[in-house]
Short mmCIF file of C-alpha atoms in Angstrom, two decimals:
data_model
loop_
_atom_site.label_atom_id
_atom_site.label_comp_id
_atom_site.label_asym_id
_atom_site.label_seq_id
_atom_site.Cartn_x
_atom_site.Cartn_y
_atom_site.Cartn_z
CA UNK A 1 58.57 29.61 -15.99
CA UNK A 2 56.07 31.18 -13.67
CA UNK A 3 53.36 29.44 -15.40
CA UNK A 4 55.09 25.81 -15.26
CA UNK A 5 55.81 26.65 -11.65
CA UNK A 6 51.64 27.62 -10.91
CA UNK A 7 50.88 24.04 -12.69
CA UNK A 8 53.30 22.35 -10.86
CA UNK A 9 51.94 23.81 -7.56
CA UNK A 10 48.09 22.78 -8.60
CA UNK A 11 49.07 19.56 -9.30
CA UNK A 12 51.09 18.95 -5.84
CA UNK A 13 48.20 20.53 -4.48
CA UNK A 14 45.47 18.17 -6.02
CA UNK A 15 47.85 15.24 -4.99
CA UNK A 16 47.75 16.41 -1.42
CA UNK A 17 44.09 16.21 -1.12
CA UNK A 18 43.87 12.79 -2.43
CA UNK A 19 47.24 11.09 -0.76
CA UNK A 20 45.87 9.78 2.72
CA UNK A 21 49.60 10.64 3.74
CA UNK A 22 49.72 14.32 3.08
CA UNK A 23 48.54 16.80 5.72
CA UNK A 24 45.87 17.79 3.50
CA UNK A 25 44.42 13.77 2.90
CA UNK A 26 44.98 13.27 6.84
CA UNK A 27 42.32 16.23 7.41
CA UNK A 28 39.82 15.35 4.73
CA UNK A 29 39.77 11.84 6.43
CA UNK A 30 39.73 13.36 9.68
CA UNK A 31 36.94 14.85 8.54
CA UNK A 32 35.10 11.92 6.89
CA UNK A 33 36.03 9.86 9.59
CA UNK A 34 34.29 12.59 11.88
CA UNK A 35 31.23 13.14 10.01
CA UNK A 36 30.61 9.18 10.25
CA UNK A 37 30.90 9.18 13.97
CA UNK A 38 28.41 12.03 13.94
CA UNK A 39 26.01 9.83 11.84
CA UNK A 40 26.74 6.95 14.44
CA UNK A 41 26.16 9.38 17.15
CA UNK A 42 22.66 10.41 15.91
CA UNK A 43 21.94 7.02 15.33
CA UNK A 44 22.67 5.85 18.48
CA UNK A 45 20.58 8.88 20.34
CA UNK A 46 17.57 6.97 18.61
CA UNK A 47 15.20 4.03 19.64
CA UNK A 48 16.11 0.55 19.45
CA UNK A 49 13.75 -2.07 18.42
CA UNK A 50 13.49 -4.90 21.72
CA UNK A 51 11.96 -7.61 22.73
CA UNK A 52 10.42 -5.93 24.79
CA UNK A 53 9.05 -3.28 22.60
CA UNK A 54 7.97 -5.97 20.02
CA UNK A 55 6.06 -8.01 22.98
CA UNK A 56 4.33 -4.15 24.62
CA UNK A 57 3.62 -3.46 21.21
CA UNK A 58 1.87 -7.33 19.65
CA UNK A 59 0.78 -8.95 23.22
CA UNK A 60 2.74 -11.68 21.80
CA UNK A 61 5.07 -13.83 24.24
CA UNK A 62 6.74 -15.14 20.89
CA UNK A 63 8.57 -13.37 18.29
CA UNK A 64 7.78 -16.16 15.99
CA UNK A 65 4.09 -15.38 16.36
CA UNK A 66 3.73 -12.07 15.08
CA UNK A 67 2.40 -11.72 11.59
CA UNK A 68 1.52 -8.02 11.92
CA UNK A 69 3.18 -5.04 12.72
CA UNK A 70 2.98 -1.82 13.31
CA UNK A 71 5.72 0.80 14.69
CA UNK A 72 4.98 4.11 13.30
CA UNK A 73 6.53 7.69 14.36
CA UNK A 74 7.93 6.03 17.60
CA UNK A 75 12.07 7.85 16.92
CA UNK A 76 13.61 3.77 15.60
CA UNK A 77 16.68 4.24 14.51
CA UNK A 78 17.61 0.79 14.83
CA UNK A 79 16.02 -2.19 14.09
CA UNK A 80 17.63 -4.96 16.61
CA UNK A 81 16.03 -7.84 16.63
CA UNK A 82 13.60 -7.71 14.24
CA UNK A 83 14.96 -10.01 11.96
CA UNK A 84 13.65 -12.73 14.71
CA UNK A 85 10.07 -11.94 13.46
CA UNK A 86 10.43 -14.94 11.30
CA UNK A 87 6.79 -14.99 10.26
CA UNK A 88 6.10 -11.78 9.87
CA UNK A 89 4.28 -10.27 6.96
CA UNK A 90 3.18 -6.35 7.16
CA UNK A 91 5.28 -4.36 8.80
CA UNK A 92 4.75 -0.30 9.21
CA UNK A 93 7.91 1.39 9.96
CA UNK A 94 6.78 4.65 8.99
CA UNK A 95 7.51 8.38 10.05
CA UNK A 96 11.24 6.71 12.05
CA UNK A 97 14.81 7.78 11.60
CA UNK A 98 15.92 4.41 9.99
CA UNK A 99 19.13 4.07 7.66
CA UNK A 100 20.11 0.81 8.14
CA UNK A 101 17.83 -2.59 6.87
CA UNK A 102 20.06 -5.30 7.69
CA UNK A 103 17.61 -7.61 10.16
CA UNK A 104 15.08 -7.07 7.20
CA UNK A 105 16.78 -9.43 5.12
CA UNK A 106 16.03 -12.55 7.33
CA UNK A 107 12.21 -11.42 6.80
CA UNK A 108 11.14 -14.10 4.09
CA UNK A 109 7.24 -14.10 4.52
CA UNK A 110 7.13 -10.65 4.57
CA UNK A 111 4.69 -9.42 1.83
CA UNK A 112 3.64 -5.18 2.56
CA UNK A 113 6.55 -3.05 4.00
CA UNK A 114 6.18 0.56 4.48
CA UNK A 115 9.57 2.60 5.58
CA UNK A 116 7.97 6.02 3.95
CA UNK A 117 9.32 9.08 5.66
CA UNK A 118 12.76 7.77 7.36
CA UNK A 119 16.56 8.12 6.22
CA UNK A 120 16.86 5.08 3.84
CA UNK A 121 19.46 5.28 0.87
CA UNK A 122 20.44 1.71 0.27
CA UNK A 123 17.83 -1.44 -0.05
CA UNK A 124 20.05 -4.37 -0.32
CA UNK A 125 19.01 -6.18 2.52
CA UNK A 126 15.19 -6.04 0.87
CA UNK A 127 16.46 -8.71 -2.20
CA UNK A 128 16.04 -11.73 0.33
CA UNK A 129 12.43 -10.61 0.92
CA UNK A 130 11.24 -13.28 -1.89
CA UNK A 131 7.56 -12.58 -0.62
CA UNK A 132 7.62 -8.71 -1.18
CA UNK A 133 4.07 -7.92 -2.90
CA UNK A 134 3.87 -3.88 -1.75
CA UNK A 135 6.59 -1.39 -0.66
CA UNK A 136 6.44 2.12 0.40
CA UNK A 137 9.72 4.07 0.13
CA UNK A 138 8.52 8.05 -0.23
CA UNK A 139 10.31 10.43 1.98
CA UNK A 140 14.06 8.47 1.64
CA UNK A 141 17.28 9.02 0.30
CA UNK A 142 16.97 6.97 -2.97
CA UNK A 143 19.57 8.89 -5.16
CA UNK A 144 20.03 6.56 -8.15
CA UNK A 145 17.81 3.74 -10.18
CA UNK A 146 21.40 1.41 -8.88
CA UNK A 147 19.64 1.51 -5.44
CA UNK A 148 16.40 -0.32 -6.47
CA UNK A 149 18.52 -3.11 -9.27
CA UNK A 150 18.43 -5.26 -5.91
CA UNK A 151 14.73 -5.35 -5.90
CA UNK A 152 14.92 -6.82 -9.23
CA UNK A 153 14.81 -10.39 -8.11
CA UNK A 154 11.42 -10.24 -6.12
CA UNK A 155 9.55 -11.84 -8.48
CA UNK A 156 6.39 -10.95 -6.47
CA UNK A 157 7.05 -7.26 -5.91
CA UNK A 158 3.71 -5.25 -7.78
CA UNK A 159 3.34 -1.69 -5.86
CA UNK A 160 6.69 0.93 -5.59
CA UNK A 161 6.34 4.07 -4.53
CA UNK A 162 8.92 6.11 -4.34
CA UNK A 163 6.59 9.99 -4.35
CA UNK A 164 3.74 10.70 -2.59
CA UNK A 165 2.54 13.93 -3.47
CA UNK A 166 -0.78 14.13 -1.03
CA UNK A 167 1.74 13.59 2.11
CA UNK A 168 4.76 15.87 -0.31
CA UNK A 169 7.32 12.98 0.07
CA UNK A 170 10.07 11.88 -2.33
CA UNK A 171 13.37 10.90 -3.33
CA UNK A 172 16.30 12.88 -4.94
CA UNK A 173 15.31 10.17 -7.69
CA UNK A 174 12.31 11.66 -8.25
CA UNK A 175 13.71 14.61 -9.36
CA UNK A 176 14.42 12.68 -12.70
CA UNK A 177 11.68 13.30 -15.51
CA UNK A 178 11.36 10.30 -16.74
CA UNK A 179 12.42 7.52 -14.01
CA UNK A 180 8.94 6.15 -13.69
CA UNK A 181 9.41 5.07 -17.40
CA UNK A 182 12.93 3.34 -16.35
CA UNK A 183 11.74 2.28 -12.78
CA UNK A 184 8.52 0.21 -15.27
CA UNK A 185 11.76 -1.26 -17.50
CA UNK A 186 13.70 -2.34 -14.88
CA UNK A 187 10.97 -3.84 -13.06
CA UNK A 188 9.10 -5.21 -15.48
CA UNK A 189 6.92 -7.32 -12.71
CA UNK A 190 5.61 -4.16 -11.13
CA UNK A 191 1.58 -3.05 -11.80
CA UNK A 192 1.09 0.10 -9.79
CA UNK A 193 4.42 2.73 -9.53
CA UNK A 194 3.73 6.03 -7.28
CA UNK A 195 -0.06 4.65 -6.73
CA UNK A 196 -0.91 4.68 -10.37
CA UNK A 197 -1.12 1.51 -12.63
CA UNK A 198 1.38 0.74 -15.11
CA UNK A 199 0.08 -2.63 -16.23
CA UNK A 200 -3.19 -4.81 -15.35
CA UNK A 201 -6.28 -3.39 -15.03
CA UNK A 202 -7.02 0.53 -14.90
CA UNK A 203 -3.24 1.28 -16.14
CA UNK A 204 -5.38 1.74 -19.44
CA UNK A 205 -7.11 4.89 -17.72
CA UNK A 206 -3.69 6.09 -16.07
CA UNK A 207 -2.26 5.92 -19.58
CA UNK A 208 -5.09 8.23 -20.99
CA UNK A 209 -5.64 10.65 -18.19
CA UNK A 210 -2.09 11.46 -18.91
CA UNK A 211 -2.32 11.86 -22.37
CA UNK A 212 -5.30 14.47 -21.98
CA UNK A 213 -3.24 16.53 -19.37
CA UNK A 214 -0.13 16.27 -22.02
CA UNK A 215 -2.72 16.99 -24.64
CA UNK A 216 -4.33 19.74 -22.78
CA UNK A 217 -1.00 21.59 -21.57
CA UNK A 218 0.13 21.38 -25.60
CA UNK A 219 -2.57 23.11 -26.39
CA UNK A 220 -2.71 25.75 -23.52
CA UNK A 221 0.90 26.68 -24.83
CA UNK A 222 -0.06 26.75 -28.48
CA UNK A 223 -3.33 29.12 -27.48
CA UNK A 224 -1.03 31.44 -25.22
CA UNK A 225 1.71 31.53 -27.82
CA UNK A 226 -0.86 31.69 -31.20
CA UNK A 227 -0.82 35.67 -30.83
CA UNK A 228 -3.83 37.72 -32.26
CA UNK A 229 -4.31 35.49 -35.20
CA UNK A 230 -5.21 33.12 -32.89
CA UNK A 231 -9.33 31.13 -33.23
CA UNK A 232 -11.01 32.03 -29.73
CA UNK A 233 -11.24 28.88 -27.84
CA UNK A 234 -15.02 27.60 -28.36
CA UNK A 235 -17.75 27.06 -25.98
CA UNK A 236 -17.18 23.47 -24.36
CA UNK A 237 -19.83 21.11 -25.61
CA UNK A 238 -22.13 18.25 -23.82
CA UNK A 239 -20.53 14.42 -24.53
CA UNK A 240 -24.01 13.26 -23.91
CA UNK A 241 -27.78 14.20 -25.19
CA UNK A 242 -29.75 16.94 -23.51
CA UNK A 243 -32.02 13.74 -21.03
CA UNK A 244 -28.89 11.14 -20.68
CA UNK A 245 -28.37 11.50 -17.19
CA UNK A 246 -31.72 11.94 -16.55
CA UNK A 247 -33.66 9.09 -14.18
CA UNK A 248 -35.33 6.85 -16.35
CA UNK A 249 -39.08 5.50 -14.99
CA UNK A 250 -39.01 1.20 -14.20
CA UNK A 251 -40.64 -0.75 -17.13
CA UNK A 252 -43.06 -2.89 -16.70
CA UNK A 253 -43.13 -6.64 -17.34
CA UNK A 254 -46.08 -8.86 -17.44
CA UNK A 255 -44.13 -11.88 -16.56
CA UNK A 256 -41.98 -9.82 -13.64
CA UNK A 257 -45.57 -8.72 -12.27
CA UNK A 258 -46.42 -12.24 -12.43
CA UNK A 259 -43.49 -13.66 -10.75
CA UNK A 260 -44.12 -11.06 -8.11
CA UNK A 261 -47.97 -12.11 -7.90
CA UNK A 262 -46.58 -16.21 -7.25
CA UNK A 263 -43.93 -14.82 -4.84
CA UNK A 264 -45.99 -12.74 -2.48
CA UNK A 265 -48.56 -15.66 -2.52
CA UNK A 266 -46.34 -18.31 -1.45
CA UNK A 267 -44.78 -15.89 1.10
CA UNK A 268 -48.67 -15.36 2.80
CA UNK A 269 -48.69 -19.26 2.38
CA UNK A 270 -45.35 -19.95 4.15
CA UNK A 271 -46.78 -17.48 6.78
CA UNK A 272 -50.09 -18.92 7.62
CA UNK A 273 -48.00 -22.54 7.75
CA UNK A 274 -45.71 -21.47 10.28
CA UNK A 275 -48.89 -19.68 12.54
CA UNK A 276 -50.64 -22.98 12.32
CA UNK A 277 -47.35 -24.90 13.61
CA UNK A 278 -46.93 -22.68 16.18
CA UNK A 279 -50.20 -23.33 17.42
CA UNK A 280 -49.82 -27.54 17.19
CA UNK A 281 -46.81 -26.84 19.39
CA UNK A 282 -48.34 -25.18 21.63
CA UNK A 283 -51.19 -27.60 21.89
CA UNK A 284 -48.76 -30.82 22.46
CA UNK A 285 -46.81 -28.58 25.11
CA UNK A 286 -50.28 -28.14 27.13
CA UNK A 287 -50.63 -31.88 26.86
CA UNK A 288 -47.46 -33.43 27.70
CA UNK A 289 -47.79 -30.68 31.02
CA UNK A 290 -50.82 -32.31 32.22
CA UNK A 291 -49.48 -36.01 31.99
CA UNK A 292 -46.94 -37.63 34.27
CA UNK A 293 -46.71 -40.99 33.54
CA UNK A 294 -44.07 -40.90 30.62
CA UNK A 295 -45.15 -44.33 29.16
CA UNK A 296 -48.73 -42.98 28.44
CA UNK A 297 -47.22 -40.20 26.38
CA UNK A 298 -49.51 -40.81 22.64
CA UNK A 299 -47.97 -38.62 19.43
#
């Protein structure tokens, strides 16, 4: 009885957390509901993208006319009235506070975005940027590949990066082993992922460099793990002959020599043609200065 009474009591108790009407539900949605208005809050303490600011920032009088953009580490939180940058086509948003991309989605001709280091989790608003060629999302809050399946219509996207390792930015995404290799499959459009090539040219050198390092850490393992039965490792040897890389002296050609010969004699040609001109000008200038009837000008 006691134990039909303690599962009876866990199960009233799970039901109380999930029913909005029990005193339990009304404080976890107290508490939800407080925890938005504290994201709202900190949202609102941020900068908001103006006119104004757009205008100090381009010289432009028109929002229409701005193709370029740049706004980096300057505390936006919200992007106003961007979306009226009709025409615009790189945009740095960089090193902000920005969750929210809704005005983005009215940016059609916009073809390099880079929102690295701000508080992005979801990109829908990006899938009506048909001209998307390049975009920079390390140092975000991409959780799941489900975020980026609205990117999969931008039939122009070709650079992703989602980790930048020389600047130490990332998403919890990243911490996935293999999601470049699902990122490539679900965008099968994109060339470079992270910076490094996945398709086109010099994805061919990506693809080896990391099969050395694989190769190289396999083998580091086996060596450390082989025991004292294990073949010292041997002397590293030279890929090239002893002389390869050494300068090699100009060879000589009989018909280059010649050709040089021609050149350097048509050059002293062209030379003493232009010193002779110079002086004919200078001859008909003295003579048209010492005549001033016009009509008795003789060429």
């Amino acid at each position: 009885m006691a134990t039909g009474g303690g599962a009876a009591g866990a199960a009233g108790s799970r039901r109380a957390l999930t029913d909005p009407g029990s005193p339990a539900g009304m404080e976890g949605h107290s508490e939800a509901a407080a925890k938005e208005e504290e994201e709202e809050e900190e949202e609102e303490e941020g900068v908001r993208i103006t006119p104004q600011l757009l205008k100090a920032a381009t010289g432009e009088f028109a929002l229409e006319s701005i193709l370029l953009l740049r706004l980096r580490g300057r505390g936006i939180a919200h992007l106003g009235c961007l979306g009226d940058c009709t025409n615009l086509e790189w945009l740095d948003l960089s090193g902000n506070a920005i969750a929210q991309l809704g005005p983005l989605a009215a940016l059609r001709s916009l073809a390099v975005l880079n929102l690295s280091r701000n508080r992005v989790s979801s990109l829908e608003p990006l899938a009506s940027c048909r001209s998307l060629q390049s975009l920079n999302l390390a140092g975000n809050l991409v959780s799941s590949l489900r975020a980026l399946r609205c990117l999969a219509g931008l039939r122009h996207l070709e650079s992703l990066r989602l980790r930048d390792p020389l600047a130490r930015l990332d998403n919890p995404l990243c911490a996935v082993a293999a999601y470049r290799d699902a990122l490539a499959d679900m965008l099968p459009g994109l060339k470079a992922i992270d910076g490094e090539r996945v398709a086109g040219c010099g994805s061919e050198l990506y693809q080896l460099c990391r099969d050395l390092d694989s190769s190289l850490g396999h083998s580091a393992g086996g060596g450390a793990g082989g025991g004292a039965g294990a073949d010292p490792p041997r002397a590293a040897q030279p890929w090239v002959e002893a002389g390869f890389w050494e300068p090699r002296p100009p060879r000589r050609s009989s018909i280059m020599e010649e050709a040089y010969r021609q050149f350097r004699e048509v050059l002293q040609e062209c030379r003493e043609l232009g010193r002779r001109a110079d002086d004919t000008i200078a001859q008909a200038e003295r003579a048209l200065s010492t005549r001033h009837d016009p009509s008795s000008f003789v060429f």
